[in-house]
Coordinates of C-alpha atoms and ligand atoms in Angstrom, one line a residue:
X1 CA 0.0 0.0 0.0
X2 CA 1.2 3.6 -0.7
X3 CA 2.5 5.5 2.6
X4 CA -0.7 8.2 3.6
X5 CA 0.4 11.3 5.5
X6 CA -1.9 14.2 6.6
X7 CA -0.4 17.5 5.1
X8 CA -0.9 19.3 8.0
X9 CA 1.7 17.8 9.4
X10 CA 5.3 19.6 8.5
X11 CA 7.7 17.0 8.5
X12 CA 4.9 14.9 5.5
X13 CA 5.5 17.8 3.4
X14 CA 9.5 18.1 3.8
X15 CA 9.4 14.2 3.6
X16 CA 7.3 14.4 0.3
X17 CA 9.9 17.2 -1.3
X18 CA 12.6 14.9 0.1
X19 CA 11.3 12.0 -2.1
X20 CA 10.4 14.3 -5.6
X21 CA 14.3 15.6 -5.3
X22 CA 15.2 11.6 -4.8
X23 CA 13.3 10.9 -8.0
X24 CA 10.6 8.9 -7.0
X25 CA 6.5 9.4 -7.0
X26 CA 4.2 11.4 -4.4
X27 CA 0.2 12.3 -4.6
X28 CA -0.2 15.6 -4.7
X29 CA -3.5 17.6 -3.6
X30 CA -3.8 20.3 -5.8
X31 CA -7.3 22.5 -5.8
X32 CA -8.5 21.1 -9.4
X33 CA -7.8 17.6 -8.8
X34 CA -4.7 15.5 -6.9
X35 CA -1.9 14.9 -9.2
X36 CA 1.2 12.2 -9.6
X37 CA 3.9 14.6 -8.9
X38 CA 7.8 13.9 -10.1
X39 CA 10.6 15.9 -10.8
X40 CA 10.3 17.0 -14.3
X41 CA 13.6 17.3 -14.9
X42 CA 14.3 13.7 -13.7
X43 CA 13.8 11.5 -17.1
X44 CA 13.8 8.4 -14.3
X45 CA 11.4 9.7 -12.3
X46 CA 9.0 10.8 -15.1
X47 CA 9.5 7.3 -16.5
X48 CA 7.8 6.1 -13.1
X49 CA 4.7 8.1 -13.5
X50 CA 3.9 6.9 -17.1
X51 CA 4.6 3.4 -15.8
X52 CA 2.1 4.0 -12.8
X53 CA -0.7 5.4 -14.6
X54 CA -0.3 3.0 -17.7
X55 CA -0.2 6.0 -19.5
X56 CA 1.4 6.2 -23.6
X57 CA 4.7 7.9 -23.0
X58 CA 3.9 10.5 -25.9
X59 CA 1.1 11.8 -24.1
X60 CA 2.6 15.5 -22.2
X61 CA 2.3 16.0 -18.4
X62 CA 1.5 19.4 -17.0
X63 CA 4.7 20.9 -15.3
X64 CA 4.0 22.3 -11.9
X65 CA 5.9 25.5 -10.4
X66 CA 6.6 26.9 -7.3
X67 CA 4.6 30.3 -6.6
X68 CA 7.7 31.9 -5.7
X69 CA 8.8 35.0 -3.3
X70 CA 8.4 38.8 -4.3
X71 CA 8.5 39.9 -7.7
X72 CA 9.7 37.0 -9.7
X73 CA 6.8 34.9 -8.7
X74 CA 6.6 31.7 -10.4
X75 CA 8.7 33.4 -13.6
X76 CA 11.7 31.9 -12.9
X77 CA 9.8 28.7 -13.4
X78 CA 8.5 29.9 -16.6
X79 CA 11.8 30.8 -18.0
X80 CA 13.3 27.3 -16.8
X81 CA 10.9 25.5 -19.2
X82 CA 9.3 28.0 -21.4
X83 CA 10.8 30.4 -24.9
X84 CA 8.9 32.9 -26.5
X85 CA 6.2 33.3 -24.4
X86 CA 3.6 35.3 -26.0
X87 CA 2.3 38.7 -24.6
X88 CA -1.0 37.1 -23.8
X89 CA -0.1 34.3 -22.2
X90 CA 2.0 36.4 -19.4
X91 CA -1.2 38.4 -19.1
X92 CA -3.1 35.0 -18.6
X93 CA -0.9 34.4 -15.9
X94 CA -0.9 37.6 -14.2
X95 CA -4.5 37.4 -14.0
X96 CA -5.0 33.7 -12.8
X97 CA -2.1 32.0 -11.3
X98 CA -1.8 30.7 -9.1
X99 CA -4.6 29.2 -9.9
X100 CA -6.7 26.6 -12.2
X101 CA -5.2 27.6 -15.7
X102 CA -2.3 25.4 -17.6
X103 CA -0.6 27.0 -20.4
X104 CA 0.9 25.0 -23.6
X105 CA 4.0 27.2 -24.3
X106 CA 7.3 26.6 -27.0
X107 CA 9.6 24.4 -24.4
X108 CA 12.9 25.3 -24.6
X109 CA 15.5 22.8 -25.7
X110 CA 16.9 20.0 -23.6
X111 CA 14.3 20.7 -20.3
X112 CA 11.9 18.2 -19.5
X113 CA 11.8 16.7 -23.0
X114 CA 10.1 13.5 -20.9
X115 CA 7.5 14.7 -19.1
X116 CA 6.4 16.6 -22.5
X117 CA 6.0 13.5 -23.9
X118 CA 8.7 14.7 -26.8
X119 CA 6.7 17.5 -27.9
X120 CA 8.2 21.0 -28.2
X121 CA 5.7 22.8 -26.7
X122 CA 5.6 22.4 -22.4
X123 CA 2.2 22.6 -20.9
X124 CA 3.0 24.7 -17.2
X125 CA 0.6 25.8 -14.3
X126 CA 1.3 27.4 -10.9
X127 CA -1.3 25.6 -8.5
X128 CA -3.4 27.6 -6.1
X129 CA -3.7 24.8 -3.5
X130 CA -1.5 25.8 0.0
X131 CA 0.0 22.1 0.3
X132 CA 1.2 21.9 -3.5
X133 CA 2.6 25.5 -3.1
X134 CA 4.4 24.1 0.2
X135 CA 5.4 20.7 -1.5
X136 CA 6.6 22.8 -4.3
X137 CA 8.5 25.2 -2.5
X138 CA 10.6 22.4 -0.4
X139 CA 11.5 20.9 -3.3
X140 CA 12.9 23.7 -5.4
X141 CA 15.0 24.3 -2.1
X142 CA 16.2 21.1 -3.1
X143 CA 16.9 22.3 -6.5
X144 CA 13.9 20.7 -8.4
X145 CA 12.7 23.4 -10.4
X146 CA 9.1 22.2 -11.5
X147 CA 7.1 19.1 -10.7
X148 CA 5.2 16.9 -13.6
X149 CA 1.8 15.9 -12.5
X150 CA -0.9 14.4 -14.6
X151 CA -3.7 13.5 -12.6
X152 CA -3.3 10.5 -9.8
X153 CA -5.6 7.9 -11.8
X154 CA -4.6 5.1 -13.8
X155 CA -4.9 5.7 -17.8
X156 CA -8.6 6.7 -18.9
X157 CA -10.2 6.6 -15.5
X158 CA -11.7 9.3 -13.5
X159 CA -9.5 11.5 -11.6
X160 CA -8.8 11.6 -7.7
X161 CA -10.5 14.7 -5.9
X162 CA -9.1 12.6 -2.4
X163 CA -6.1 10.8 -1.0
X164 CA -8.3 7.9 -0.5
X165 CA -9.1 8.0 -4.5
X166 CA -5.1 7.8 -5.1
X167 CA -4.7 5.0 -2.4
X168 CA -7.4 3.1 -4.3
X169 CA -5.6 3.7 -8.3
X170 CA -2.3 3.0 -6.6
X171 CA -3.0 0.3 -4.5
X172 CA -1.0 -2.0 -6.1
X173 CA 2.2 0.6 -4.9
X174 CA 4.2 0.3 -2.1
X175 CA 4.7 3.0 0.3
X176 CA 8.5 3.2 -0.8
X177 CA 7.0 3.8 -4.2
X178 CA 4.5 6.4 -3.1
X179 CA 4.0 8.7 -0.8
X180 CA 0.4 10.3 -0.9
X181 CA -0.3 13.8 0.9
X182 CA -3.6 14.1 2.5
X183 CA -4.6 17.5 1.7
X184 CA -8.5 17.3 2.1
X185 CA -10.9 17.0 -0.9
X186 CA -9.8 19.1 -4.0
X187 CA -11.9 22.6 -3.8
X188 CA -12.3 23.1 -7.6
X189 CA -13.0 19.3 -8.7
X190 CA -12.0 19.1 -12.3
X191 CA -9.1 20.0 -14.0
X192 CA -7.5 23.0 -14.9
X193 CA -8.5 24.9 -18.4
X194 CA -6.1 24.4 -20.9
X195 CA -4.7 26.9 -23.0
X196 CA -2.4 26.6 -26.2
X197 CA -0.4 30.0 -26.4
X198 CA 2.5 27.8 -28.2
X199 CA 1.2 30.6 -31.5
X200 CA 0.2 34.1 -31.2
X201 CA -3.5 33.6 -30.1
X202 CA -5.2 31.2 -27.7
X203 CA -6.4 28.1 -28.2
X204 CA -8.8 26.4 -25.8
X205 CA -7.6 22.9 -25.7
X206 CA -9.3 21.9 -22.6
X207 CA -12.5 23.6 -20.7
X208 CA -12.7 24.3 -17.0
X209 CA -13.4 26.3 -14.2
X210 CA -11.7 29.0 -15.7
X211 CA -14.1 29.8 -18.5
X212 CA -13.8 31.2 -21.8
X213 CA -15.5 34.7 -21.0
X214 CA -12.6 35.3 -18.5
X215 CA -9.8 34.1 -20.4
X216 CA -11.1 36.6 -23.5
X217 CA -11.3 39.4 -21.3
X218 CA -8.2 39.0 -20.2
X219 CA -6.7 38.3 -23.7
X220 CA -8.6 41.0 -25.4
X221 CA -8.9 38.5 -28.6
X222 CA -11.2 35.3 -29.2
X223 CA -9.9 32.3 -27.7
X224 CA -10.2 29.7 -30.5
X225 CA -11.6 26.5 -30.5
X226 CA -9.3 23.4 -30.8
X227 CA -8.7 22.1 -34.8
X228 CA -5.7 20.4 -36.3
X229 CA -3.0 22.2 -36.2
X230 CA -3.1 22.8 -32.2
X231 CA -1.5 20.4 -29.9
X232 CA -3.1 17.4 -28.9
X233 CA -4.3 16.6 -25.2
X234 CA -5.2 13.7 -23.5
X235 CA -7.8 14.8 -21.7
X236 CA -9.3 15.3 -25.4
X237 CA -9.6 12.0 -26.0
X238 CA -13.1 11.5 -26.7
X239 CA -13.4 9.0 -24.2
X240 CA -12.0 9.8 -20.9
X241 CA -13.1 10.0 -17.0
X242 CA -14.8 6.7 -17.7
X243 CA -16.2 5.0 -14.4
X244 CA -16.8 1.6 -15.2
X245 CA -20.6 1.8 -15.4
X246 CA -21.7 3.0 -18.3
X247 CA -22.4 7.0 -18.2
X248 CA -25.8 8.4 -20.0
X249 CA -27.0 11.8 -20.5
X250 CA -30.0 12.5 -20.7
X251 CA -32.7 15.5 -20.4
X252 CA -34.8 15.6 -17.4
X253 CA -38.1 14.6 -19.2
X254 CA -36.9 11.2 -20.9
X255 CA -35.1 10.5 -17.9
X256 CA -38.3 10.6 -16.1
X257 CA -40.2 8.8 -18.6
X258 CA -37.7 5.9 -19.0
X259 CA -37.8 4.9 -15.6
X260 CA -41.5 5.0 -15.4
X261 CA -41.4 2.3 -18.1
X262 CA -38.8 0.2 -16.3
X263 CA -40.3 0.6 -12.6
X264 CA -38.7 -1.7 -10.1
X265 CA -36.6 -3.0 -13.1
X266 CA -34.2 -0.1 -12.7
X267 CA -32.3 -0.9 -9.7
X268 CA -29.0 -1.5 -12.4
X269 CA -29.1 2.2 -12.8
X270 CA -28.4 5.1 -10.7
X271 CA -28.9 8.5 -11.4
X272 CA -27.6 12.3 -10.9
X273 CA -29.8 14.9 -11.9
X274 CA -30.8 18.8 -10.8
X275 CA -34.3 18.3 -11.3
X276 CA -36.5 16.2 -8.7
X277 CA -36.9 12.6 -10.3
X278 CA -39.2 10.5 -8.5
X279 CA -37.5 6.3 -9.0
X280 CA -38.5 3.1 -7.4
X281 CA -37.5 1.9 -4.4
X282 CA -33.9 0.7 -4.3
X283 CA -32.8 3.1 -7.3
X284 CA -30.3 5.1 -5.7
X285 CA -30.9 9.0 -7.1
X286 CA -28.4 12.0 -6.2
X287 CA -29.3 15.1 -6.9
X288 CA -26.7 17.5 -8.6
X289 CA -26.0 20.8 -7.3
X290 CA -27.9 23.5 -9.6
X291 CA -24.5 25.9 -8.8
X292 CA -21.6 24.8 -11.3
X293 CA -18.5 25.5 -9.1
X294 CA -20.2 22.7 -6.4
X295 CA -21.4 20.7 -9.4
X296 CA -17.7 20.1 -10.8
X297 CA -16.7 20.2 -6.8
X298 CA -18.1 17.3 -6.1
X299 CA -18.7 15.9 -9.8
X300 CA -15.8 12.8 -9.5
X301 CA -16.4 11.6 -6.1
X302 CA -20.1 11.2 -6.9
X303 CA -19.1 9.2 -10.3
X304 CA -16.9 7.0 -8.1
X305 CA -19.8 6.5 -5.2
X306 CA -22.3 5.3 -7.8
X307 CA -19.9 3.4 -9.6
X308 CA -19.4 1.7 -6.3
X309 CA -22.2 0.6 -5.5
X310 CA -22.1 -2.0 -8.7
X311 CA -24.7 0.0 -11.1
X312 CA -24.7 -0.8 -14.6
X313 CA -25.7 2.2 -15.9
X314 CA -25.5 6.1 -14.2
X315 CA -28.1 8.1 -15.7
X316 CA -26.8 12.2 -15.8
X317 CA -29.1 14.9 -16.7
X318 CA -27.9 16.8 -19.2
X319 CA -26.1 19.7 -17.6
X320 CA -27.2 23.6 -19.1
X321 CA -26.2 24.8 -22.2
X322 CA -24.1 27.6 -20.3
X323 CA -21.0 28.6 -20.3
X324 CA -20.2 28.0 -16.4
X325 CA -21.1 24.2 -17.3
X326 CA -18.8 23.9 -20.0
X327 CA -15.9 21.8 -17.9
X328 CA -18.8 19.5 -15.9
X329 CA -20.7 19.1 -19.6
X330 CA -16.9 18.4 -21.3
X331 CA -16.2 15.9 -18.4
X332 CA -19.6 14.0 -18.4
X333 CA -19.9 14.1 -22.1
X334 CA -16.4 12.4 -22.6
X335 CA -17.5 9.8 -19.4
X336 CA -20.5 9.1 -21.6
X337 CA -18.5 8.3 -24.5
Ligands
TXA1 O1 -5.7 20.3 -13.1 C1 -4.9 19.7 -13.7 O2 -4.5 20.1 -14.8 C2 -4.3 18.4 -13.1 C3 -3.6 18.8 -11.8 C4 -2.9 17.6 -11.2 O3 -2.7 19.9 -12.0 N1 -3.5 17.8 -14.0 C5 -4.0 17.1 -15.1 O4 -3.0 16.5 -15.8 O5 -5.1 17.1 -15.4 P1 -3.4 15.4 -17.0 O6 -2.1 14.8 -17.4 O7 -4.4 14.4 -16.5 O8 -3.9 16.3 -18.1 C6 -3.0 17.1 -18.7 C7 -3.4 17.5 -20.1 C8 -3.4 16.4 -21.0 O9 -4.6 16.4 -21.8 C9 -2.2 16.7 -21.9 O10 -2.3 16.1 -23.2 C10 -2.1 18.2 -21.8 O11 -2.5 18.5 -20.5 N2 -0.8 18.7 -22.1 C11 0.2 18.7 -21.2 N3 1.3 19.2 -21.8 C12 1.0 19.4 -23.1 C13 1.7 19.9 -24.3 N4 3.0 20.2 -24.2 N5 1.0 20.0 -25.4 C14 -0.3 19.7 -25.5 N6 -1.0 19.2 -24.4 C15 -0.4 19.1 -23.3
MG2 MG1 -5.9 13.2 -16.4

C-alpha cells in the first residue's frame, strides 16, 4: 500500500519534497484535482509516472511550479521550461495564477523533454492549493525546479478529488514507491483549463473552471476552438473519466419517462440529476448541485460512489447549455463516451 500522510503535518511535506528531489512518485492535492507529482527534470522519475498510470509515453504532463517569493513569482519557473512566451499568455498568468489555468507554451530545448512527452511545446501551471505550493517550495529548495503531475488515476479513468481515490488507483504501490499527501478533498474538482499560447493567439484545448469569457477578457482576442494544427491533449480523448458503469446523459423529461417504463426494473441504474426525479425503491438518485462550481466540486467523487455501489448504468441529466457548465458538460460528455 502507498504510505498516507496528513499534510498538515510539517515533517509529511519536507518528507514528500525529500522523495520528488530523490526521483521517486508522491500524490499531490492540488485544488482542481490530486496529481502524480515527479521531478520533471528527472527523465527516471517521469518514467515512473507513465509506468504507474499505464499512461502512452507521448502523451505530455503538466509541469507544476513553485509560486515563488516577491517579484519573480513563479517566472523563474516559466523561463526554466518555457521560450517565446507570448504577450497574452503572461497576461493570462498575471491574472489567474496561481490558480486553475495550464498553459501549452514553445519548451525550450533540452528541459523536460520526458514529461512533455517529446513535444516541443511544455504545458506549465502554478497551482493555487496551499499544500502543492508548500510541497513545491521544499522541493525547489532542493533544486527541483518544476514538478510533472498528470492526474493520480490510472490511464482513462476518473481522476482523484481525495487521497483515498489515489490509495485506491495506486493500491498496487508500495509505500517506498508512493508517498500520498492528504490535503483534504480538491476545492475546484476538475481539471484546470487548458490553453495553447504555443502561436500568437489562444487556443482552448481543454474547458474548466476558468471559463472562456474570462480568459477573452483578459486576452482582449477570441480564444479559438481546438482544430488540427493545435496540440493534442489527452484529456481530449473522446473518451475519458470513464467510471466503469456506463455513463448516460439524458434530459430531465426522458429521464423521467424511462424509468417510469422500467419501474422496479431499474435498480442497475443510478442516477444524478438537478431536477427532482421521483424512482423506485432501491434506485439510488443524487441530486446535482444546480450551482456549477459545487457541481464540478463534487462531480468525481459522486461518479466514483455510484460506480461503487455495482450500477450498470449512471443516468446524468444533461447539464445547461451555459458557459459556467462547459468543464462538468466536457467531463460527463467524454465519461458518456
Ligand atoms: O488540473 C490539472 O491540470 C491536473 C492537476 C494535477 O494539475 N493535471 C492534469 O493532468 O489534469 P493530466 O495529465 O491528467 O492532463 C494534462 C493535459 C493532457 O490532456 C495533456 O495532453 C495536456 O494536458 N498537455 C500537457 N502538456 C501538453 C503539451 N505540451 N501539449 C499539449 N497538451 C499538453
Ligand atoms: Mg488526467
Amino acid at each position: 500500500m502507498p504510505l498516507l500522510l496528513n499534510a498538515v503535518d510539517a515533517s509529511a511535506v519536507k518528507q514528500a519534497a525529500q522523495r520528488l528531489a530523490a526521483g521517486s512518485l508522491v500524490g499531490m492535492p492540488t485544488e482542481t484535482v490530486y496529481g502524480l507529482a515527479a521531478d520533471a527534470d528527472n527523465a527516471t522519475a517521469v518514467h515512473r509516472i507513465f509506468e504507474a498510470k499505464g499512461r502512452p509515453a507521448d502523451h505530455p504532463l503538466i509541469v507544476h511550479l513553485a509560486p515563488g517569493t516577491g517579484a519573480q513569482g513563479w517566472r523563474g519557473g516559466v523561463d526554466h521550461y518555457a521560450r517565446d512566451v507570448p504577450a497574452f499568455a503572461t497576461e493570462l498568468m498575471n491574472a489567474f495564477w496561481p490558480g486553475p489555468l495550464t498553459l501549452i507554451l514553445p519548451r525550450r530545448e533540452g528541459v523536460a523533454a520526458v514529461a512533455a512527452g517529446g513535444q516541443d511545446s511544455v504545458g506549465l501551471r502554478c497551482p493555487a492549493h496551499p499544500v502543492a505550493q508548500a510541497l513545491l517550495t521544499a522541493a525547489a529548495a532542493h533544486g527541483v525546479s518544476g514538478v510533472a503531475a498528470p492526474s493520480a488515476n490510472r490511464f482513462g479513468r476518473v481522476s482523484p478529488t481525495t487521497a483515498a481515490h489515489v490509495a485506491d488507483e495506486f493500491a498496487a504501490l508500495s509505500d517506498a514507491d508512493l508517498l500520498i499527501l492528504d490535503g483534504g478533498a480538491c476545492p475546484v474538482g476538475i481539471e484546470s483549463t487548458i490553453v495553447d499560447a504555443t502561436r500568437a493567439w489562444p487556443v482552448l484545448l481543454r474547458p474548466g473552471m476558468v471559463t472562456s469569457a474570462q480568459i477573452e477578457a483578459v486576452c482582449q482576442q477570441p480564444l479559438r476552438e481546438r482544430d488540427d494544427t493545435a496540440p493534442r491533449a489527452s484529456g481530449t480523448l473522446e473518451s475519458h473519466y470513464a467510471p466503469r458503469a456506463k455513463v448516460r446523459l439524458m434530459d430531465a423529461q426522458p429521464l423521467q419517462t424511462a424509468l417510469d417504463l422500467l419501474g422496479p426494473d431499474a435498480r442497475h441504474i443510478a442516477v444524478y440529476a438537478r431536477t427532482p426525479i421521483k424512482a423506485a425503491r432501491g434506485v439510488s438518485v443524487r441530486r446535482m448541485p444546480l450551482d456549477a462550481a459545487r457541481s464540478a466540486q463534487e462531480l468525481f467523487a459522486v461518479l466514483r460512489e455510484l460506480d461503487a455501489t455495482g450500477v450498470r448504468l449512471i443516468w446524468v441529466e444533461t447539464p445547461p447549455i451555459d458557459a459556467a457548465w462547459d468543464g462538468v458538460r466536457d467531463r460527463l460528455v467524454r465519461a458518456a463516451a
